[in-house]
Coordinates of C-alpha atoms in Angstrom, one line a residue:
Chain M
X1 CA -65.8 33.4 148.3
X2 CA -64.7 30.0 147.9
X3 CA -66.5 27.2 145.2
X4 CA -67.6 25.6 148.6
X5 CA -69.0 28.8 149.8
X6 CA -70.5 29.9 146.9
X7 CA -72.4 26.6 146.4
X8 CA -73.5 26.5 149.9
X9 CA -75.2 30.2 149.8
X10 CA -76.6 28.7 146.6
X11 CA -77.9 25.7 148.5
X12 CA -79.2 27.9 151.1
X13 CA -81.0 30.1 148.5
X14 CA -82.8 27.0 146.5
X15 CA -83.8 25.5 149.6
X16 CA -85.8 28.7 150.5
X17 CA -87.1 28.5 146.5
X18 CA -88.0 24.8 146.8
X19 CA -90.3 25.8 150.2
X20 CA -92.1 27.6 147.7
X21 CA -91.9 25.7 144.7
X22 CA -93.4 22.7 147.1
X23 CA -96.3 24.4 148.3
X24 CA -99.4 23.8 146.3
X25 CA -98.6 22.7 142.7
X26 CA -99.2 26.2 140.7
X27 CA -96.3 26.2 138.2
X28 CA -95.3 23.7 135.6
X29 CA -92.5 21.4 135.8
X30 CA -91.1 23.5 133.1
X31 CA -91.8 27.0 134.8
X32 CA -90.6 25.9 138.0
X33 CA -87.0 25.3 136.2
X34 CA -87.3 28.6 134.1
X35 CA -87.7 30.0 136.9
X36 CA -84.6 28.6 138.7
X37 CA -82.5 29.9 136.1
X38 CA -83.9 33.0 135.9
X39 CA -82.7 33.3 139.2
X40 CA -79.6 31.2 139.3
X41 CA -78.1 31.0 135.5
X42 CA -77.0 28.1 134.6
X43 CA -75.2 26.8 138.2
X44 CA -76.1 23.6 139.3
X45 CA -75.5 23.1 143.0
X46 CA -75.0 19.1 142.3
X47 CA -71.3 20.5 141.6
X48 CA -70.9 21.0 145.8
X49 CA -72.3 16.7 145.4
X50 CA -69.6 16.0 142.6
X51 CA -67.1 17.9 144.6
X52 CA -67.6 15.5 147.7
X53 CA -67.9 12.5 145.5
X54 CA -64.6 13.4 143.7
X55 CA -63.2 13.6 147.2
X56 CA -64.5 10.5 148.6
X57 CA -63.6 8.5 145.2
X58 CA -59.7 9.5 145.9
X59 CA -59.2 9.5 149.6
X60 CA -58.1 6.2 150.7
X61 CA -60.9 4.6 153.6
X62 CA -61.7 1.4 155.1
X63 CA -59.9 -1.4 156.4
X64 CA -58.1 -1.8 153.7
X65 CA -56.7 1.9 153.5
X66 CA -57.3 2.3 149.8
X67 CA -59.2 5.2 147.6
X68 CA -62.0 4.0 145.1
X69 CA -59.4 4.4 142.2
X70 CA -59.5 0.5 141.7
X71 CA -62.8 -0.2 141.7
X72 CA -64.2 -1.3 138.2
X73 CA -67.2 -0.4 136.8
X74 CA -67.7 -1.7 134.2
X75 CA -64.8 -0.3 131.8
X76 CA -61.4 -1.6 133.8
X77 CA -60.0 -0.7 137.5
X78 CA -60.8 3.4 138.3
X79 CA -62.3 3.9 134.6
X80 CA -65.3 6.4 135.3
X81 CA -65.6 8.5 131.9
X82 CA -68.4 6.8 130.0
X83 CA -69.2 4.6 132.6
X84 CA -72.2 5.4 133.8
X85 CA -73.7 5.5 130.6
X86 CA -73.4 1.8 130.4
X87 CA -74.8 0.5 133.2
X88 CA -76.4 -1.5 134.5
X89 CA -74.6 -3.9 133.2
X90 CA -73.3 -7.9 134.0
X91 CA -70.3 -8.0 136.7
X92 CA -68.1 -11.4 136.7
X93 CA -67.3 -10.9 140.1
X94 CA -70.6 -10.7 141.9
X95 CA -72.4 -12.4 139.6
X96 CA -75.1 -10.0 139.4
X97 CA -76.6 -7.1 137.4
X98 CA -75.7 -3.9 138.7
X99 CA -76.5 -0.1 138.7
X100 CA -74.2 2.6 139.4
X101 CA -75.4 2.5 143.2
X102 CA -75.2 -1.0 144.2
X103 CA -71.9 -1.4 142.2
X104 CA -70.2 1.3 144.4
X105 CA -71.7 -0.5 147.6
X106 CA -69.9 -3.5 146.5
X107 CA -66.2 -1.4 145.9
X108 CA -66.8 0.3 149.1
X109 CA -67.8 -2.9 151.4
X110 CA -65.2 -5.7 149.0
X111 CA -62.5 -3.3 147.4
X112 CA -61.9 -0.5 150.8
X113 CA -63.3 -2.9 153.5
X114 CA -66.1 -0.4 154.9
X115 CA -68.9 -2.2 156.7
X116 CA -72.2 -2.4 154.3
X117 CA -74.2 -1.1 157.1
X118 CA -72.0 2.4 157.1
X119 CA -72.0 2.6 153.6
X120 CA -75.7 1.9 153.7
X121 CA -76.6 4.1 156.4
X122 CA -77.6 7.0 154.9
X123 CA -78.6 5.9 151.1
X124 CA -80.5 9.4 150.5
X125 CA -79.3 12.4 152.5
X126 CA -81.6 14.7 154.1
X127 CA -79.9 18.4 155.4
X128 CA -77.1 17.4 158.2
X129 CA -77.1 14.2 157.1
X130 CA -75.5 13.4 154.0
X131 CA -75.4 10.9 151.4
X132 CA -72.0 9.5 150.8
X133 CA -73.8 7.2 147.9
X134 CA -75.3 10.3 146.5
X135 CA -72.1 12.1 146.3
X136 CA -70.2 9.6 144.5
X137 CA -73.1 9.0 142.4
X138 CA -72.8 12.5 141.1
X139 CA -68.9 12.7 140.4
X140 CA -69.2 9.7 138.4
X141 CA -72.1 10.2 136.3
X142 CA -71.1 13.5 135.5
X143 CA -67.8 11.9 134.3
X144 CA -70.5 10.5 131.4
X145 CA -71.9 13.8 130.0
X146 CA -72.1 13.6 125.9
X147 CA -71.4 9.8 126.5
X148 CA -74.0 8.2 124.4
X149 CA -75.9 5.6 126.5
X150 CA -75.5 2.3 125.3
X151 CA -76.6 -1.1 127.0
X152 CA -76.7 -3.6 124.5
X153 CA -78.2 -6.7 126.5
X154 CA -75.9 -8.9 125.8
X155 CA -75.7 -11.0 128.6
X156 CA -78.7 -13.3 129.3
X157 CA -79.0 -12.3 132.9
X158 CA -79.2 -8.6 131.2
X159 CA -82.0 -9.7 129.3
X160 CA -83.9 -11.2 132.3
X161 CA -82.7 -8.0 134.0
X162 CA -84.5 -6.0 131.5
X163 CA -87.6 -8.1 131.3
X164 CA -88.6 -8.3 135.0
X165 CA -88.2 -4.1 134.9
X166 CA -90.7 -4.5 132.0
X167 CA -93.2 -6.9 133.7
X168 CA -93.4 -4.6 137.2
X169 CA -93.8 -1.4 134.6
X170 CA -96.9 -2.9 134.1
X171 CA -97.5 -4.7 137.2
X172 CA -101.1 -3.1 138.1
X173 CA -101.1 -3.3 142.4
X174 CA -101.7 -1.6 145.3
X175 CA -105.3 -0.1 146.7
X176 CA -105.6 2.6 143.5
X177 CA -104.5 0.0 141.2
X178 CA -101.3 2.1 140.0
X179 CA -98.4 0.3 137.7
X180 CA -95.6 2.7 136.3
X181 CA -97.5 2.6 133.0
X182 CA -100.6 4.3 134.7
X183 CA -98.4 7.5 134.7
X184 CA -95.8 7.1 132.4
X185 CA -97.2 5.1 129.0
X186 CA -99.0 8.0 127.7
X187 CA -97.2 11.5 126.2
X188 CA -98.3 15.0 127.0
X189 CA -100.4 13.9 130.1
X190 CA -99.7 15.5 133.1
X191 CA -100.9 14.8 136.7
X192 CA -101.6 18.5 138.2
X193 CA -99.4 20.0 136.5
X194 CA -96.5 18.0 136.5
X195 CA -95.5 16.6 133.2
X196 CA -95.4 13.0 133.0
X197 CA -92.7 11.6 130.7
X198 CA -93.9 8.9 128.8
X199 CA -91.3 6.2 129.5
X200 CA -91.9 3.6 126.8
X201 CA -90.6 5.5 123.9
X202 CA -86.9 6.0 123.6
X203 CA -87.7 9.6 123.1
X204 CA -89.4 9.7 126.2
X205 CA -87.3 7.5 128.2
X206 CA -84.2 9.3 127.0
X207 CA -85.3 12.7 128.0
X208 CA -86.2 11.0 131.3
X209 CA -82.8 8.9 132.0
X210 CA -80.2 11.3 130.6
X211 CA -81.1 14.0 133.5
X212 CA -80.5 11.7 136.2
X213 CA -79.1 12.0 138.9
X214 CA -80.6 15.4 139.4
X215 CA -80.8 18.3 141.6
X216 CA -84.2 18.8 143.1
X217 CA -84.6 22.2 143.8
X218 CA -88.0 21.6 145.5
X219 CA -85.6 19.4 148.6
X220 CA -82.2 21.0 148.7
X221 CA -80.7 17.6 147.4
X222 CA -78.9 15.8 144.8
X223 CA -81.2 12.5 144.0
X224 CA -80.6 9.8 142.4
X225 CA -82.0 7.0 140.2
X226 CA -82.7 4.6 143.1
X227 CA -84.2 7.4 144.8
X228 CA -86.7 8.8 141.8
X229 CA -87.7 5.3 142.0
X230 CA -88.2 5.0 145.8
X231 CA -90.6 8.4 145.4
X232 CA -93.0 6.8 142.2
X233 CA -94.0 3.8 143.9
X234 CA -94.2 5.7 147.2
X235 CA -96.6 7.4 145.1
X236 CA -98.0 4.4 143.5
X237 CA -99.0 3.5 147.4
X238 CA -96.6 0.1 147.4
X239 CA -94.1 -0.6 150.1
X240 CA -90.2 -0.1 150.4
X241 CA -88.5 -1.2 147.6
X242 CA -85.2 -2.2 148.7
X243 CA -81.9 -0.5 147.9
X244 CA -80.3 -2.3 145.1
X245 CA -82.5 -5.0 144.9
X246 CA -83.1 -7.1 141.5
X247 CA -86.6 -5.0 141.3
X248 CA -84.4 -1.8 141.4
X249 CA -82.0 -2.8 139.0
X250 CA -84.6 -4.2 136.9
X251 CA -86.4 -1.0 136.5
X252 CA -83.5 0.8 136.0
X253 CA -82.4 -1.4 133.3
X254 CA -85.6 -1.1 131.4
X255 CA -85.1 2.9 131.6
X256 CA -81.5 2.7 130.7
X257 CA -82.5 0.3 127.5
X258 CA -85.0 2.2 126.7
X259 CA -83.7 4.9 126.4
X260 CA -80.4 3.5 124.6
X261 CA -78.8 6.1 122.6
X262 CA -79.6 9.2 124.3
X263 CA -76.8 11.9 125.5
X264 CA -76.1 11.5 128.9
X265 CA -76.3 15.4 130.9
X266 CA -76.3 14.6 134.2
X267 CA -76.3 15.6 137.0
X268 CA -79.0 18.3 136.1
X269 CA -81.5 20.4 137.8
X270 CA -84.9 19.2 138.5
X271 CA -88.3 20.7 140.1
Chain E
X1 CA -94.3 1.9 98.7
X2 CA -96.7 -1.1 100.1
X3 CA -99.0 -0.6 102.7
X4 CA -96.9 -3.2 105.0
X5 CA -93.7 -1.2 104.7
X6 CA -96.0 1.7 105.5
X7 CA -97.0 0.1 108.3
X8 CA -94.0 -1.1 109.6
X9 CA -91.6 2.4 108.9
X10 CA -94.4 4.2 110.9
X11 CA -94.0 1.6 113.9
X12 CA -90.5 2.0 113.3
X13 CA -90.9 6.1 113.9
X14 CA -93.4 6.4 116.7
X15 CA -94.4 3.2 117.9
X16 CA -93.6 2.0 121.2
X17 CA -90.4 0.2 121.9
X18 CA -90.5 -3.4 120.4
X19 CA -90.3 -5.8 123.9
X20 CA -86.9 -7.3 124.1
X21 CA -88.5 -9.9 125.8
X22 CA -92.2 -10.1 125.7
X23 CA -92.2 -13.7 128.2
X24 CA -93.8 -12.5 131.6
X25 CA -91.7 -13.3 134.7
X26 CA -93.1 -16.5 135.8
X27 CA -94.3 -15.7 140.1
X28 CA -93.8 -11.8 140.1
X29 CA -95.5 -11.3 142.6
X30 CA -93.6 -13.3 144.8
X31 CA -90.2 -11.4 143.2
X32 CA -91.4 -8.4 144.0
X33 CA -92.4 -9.4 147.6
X34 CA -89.1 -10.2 148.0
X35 CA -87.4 -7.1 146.7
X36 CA -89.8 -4.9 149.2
X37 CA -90.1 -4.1 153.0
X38 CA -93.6 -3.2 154.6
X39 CA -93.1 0.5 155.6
X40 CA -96.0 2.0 158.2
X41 CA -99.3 1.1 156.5
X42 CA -97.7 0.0 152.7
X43 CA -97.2 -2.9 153.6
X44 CA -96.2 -6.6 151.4
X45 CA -100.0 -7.5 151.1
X46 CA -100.2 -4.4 149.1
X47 CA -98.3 -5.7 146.2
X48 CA -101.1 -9.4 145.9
X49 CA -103.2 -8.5 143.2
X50 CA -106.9 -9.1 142.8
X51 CA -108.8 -10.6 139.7
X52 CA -109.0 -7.5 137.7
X53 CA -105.5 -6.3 138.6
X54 CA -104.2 -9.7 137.2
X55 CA -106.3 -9.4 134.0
X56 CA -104.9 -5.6 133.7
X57 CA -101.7 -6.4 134.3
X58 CA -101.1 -9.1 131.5
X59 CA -103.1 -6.6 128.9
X60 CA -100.8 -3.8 129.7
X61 CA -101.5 -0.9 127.8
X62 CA -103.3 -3.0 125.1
X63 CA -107.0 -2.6 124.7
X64 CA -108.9 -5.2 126.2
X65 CA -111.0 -7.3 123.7
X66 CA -115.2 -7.1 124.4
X67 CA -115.2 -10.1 125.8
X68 CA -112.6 -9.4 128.1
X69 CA -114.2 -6.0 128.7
X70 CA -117.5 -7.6 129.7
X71 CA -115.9 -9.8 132.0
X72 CA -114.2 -7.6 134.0
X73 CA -117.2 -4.6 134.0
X74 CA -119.6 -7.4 134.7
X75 CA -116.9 -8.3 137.7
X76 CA -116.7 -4.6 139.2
X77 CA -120.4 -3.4 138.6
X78 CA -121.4 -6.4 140.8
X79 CA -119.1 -4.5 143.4
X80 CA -120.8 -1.6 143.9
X81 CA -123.0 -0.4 146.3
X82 CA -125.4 2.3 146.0
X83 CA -125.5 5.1 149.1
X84 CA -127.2 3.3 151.7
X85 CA -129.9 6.2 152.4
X86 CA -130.3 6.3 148.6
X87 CA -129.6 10.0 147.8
X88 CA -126.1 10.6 145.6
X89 CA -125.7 13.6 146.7
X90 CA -123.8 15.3 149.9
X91 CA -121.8 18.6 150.6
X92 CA -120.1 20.0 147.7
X93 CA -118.1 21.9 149.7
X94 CA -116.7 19.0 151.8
X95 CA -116.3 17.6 148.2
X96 CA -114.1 19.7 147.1
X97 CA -111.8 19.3 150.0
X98 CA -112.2 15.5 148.6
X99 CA -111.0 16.3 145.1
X100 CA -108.2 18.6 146.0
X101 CA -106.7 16.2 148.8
X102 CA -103.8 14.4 147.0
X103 CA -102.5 12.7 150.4
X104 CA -103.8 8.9 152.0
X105 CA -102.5 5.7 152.0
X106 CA -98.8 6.5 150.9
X107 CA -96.4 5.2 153.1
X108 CA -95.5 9.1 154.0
X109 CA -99.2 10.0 154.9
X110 CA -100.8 10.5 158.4
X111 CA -103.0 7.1 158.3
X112 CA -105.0 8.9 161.2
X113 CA -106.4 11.8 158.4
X114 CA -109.0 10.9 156.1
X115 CA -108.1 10.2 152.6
X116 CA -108.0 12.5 149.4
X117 CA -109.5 11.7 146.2
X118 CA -107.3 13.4 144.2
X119 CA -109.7 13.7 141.3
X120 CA -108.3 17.1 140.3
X121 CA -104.1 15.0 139.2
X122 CA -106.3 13.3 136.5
X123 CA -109.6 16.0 136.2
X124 CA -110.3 19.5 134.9
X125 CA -113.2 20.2 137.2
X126 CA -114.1 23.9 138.4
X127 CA -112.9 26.1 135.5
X128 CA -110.8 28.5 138.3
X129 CA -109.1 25.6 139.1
X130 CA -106.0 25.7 136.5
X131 CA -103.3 23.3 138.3
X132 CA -105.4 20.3 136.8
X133 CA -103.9 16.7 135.0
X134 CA -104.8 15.3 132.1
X135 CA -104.7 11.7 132.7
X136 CA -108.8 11.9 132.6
X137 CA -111.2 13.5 130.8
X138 CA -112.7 17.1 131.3
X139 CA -115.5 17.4 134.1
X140 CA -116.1 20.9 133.9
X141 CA -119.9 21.8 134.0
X142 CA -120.1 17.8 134.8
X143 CA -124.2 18.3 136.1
X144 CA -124.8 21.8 133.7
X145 CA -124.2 19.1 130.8
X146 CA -125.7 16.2 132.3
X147 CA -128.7 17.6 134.2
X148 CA -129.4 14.9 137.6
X149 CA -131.4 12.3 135.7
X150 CA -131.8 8.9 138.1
X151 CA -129.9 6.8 135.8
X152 CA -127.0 9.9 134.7
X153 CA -126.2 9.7 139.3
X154 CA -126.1 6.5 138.9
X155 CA -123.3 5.9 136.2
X156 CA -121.4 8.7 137.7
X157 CA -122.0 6.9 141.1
X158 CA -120.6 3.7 139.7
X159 CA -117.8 5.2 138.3
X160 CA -116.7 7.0 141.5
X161 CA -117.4 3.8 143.2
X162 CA -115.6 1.1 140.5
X163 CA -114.3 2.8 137.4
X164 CA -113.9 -0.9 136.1
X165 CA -117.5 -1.0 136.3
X166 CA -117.7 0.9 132.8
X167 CA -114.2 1.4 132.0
X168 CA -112.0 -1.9 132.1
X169 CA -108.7 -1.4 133.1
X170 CA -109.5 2.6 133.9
X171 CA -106.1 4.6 134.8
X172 CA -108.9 5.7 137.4
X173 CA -108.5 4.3 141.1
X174 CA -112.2 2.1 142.6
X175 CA -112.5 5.0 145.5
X176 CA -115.5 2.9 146.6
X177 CA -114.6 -0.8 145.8
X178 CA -110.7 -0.4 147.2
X179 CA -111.6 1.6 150.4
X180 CA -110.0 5.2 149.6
X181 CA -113.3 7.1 150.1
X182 CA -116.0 6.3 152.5
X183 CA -119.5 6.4 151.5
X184 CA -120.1 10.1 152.7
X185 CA -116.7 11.2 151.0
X186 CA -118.4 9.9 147.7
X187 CA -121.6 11.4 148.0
X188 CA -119.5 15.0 148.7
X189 CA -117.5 14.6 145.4
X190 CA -120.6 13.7 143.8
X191 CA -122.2 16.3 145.0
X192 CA -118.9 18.6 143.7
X193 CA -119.8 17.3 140.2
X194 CA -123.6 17.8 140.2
X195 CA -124.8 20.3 142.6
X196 CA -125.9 23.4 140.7
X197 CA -123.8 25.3 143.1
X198 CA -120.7 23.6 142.7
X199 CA -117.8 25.9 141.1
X200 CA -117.5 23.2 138.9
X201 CA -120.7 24.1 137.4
X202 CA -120.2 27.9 137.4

């Protein structure tokens, strides 16, 4: 069998486990993962998501006829190892605070000439459909494992980066009065029994941030920040937060800060 | 050592994150509107906040002071409404259904179904029960304990109705105040918690 075929019977196989693992909440976050390695060792099917990315990072696309090897994020023209653990960060050339995701929108619409609605299309996959943002997400985070994340605010619009992430952490709305903090300011609660990481602490936040982007065993798909995001505040009953948005990157910026420090091990395997 | 250095290596330790920048963001709301889409029933107005939201929000997870407190449970006990026909208690079966339903009003959920209360994510209630949260307290044996005084239904009433009503800036959502539950869906989980049949009382 090939890695692809491998990886896609592996698919195949979690998808039937997260059917199960979805159904009424009877396990632990924690058992549900023991028991996906009791079955599976230590494979992570993001590696079939990193594979793709990898591809789609080299193969030249677009108008322009040119791979992803130029595009700079963060550390100089086609850098990716460590990169990821230091965004979001400042970009001269957009003038903005970006994460990983709305960076790579920018190299795929400016640097290869793809239309932003293609390369927005399908932001998280579902089955058939796949995620080319997801993919690419993947291979380059997992180009930061064992970096340390570091994100030292440097730059003002950083700062205000940071602080608007803190302000809508606590930002109380919606008709069951949710904020982030409602869930995530205690440790050792759970809701069911899902552990809720307390995202406040660096301990907390960098047990949280390292492990993402993740495989969700419970969908069949890799995820990533944006999308962990997208699913709390569904949760939290508030609208559509928009891809890449300054609310987006805010948040994201408060978890990456606070969580400064921490060993990146991502892509990894989550419930 | 002195008792400041004390105080400070312990913050230092376990404390929470010192705020890089404690200044609010000046019109959040309006940022945020911005940076959202309505999608099915979640839609912007979701995101306005009301009076106690606001007060809430700027606390964060500080403790509110007891004038503060006042305010705000003076502010939510004028919201609530007893049951119309009097009487606290409904079905405890149909209440159970109540505090195991986790769906309503997410952008995902069928807005033609009734809404959950969710009560077991933050409640221990019927001891079978195991796959509770802890963001609440225990409410096992809830009526066993508390026995169906007129005054013990009516906190609990309140509570289900407006948790700000006793407990200011409560993780706990206003079922009755914010238009989660209807009045019969109340009386149900009341019911749930007090009826002498209830599992939660076994």
């Amino acid at each position: 069998m090939s890695v692809q075929d491998r990886y896609i019977s592996l698919v195949a196989a979690c998808t039937l486990l997260g059917a199960s693992l979805s159904l009424p909440a009877e396990q632990t976050s924690e058992e549900a993962i023991a028991e996906y390695h009791a079955m599976f060792g230590d494979e992570n099917p993001a590696e079939l998501w990193q594979l793709r990315g990898e591809e789609l990072w080299k193969t030249p696309r677009g108008s322009r006829q040119v791979s992803l090897e130029a595009c700079d994020l963060g550390k100089g023209p086609g850098v990716i190892a460590g990169a990821y653990a230091e965004l979001p960060r400042w970009f001269e050339d957009t003038g903005k605070v970006q994460d990983l995701e709305s960076r790579l929108v920018t190299c795929m619409t400016n640097l290869q000439g793809l239309p932003e609605s293609e390369v927005l299309a399908v932001k998280f996959g579902d089955g058939e459909q796949k995620s080319e943002l997801e993919a690419i997400t993947a291979y380059v985070a997992a180009a930061s494992r064992g970096s340390r994340i570091t994100i030292p605010l440097d730059h003002a619009a950083e700062k205000a980066a940071y602080a608007l992430g803190e302000s809508v952490f606590f930002y109380r709305a919606g008709p069951h009065d949710f904020a982030c903090a409602t869930c995530h300011s205690e440790s050792g609660k759970r809701i069911r029994l899902q552990t809720l990481p307390q995202l406040t602490t660096s301990e907390g936040a960098q047990a949280a941030y390292t492990r993402w982007p993740a495989y969700r065993v419970s969908q069949g798909e890799l995820r990533t920040m944006e999308w962990r995001l997208q699913d709390c505040l569904r949760q939290q009953r508030l609208p559509q937060l928009t891809y890449g948005s300054d609310v987006a990157i805010g948040l994201t910026m408060y978890l990456a800060r606070n969580a400064n420090g921490g060993e990146m091990a991502a892509p990894s395997i989550k419930r | 050592m002195n008792s400041s250095f004390r105080v400070t290596a312990l913050l230092l330790c376990m404390g929470p994150l010192v705020s890089v920048l404690a200044e609010p963001v000046p019109d959040l709301t309006a940022t945020l509107k911005a940076a959202f889409t309505d999608k099915r029933q979640a839609t912007l107005d979701r995101l306005d906040q009301d009076e106690t939201q606001k007060l809430c929000t700027q606390l964060r997870d500080q403790v509110p002071t007891s004038e503060l407190s006042q305010k705000i449970t003076r502010m939510n006990l004028a919201t609530v409404k007893p049951p119309a026909d009097g009487k606290y208690l409904g079905d405890w079966k149909a209440g159970e259904v109540v505090a195991s339903t986790g769906t309503g009003l997410q952008s995902s959920d069928d807005p033609a179904k009734p809404n959950g209360g969710n009560c077991y994510a933050c409640h221990e209630l019927a001891p079978t029960e195991m796959a509770y949260g802890t963001l609440g307290p225990s409410l096992k044996h809830y009526g066993k304990l508390r026995g169906q005084d007129p005054a013990v239904l009516a906190y609990a009433w309140s509570m289900v109705y407006n948790s700000n009503s006793y407990a200011p800036c409560s993780n706990m959502p206003r079922f009755g105040h914010r238009g989660i539950l209807t009045e019969q869906q109340m009386k149900d989980v009341m019911a749930y918690l007090f009826d002498a049949a209830s599992p939660v009382n076994q």
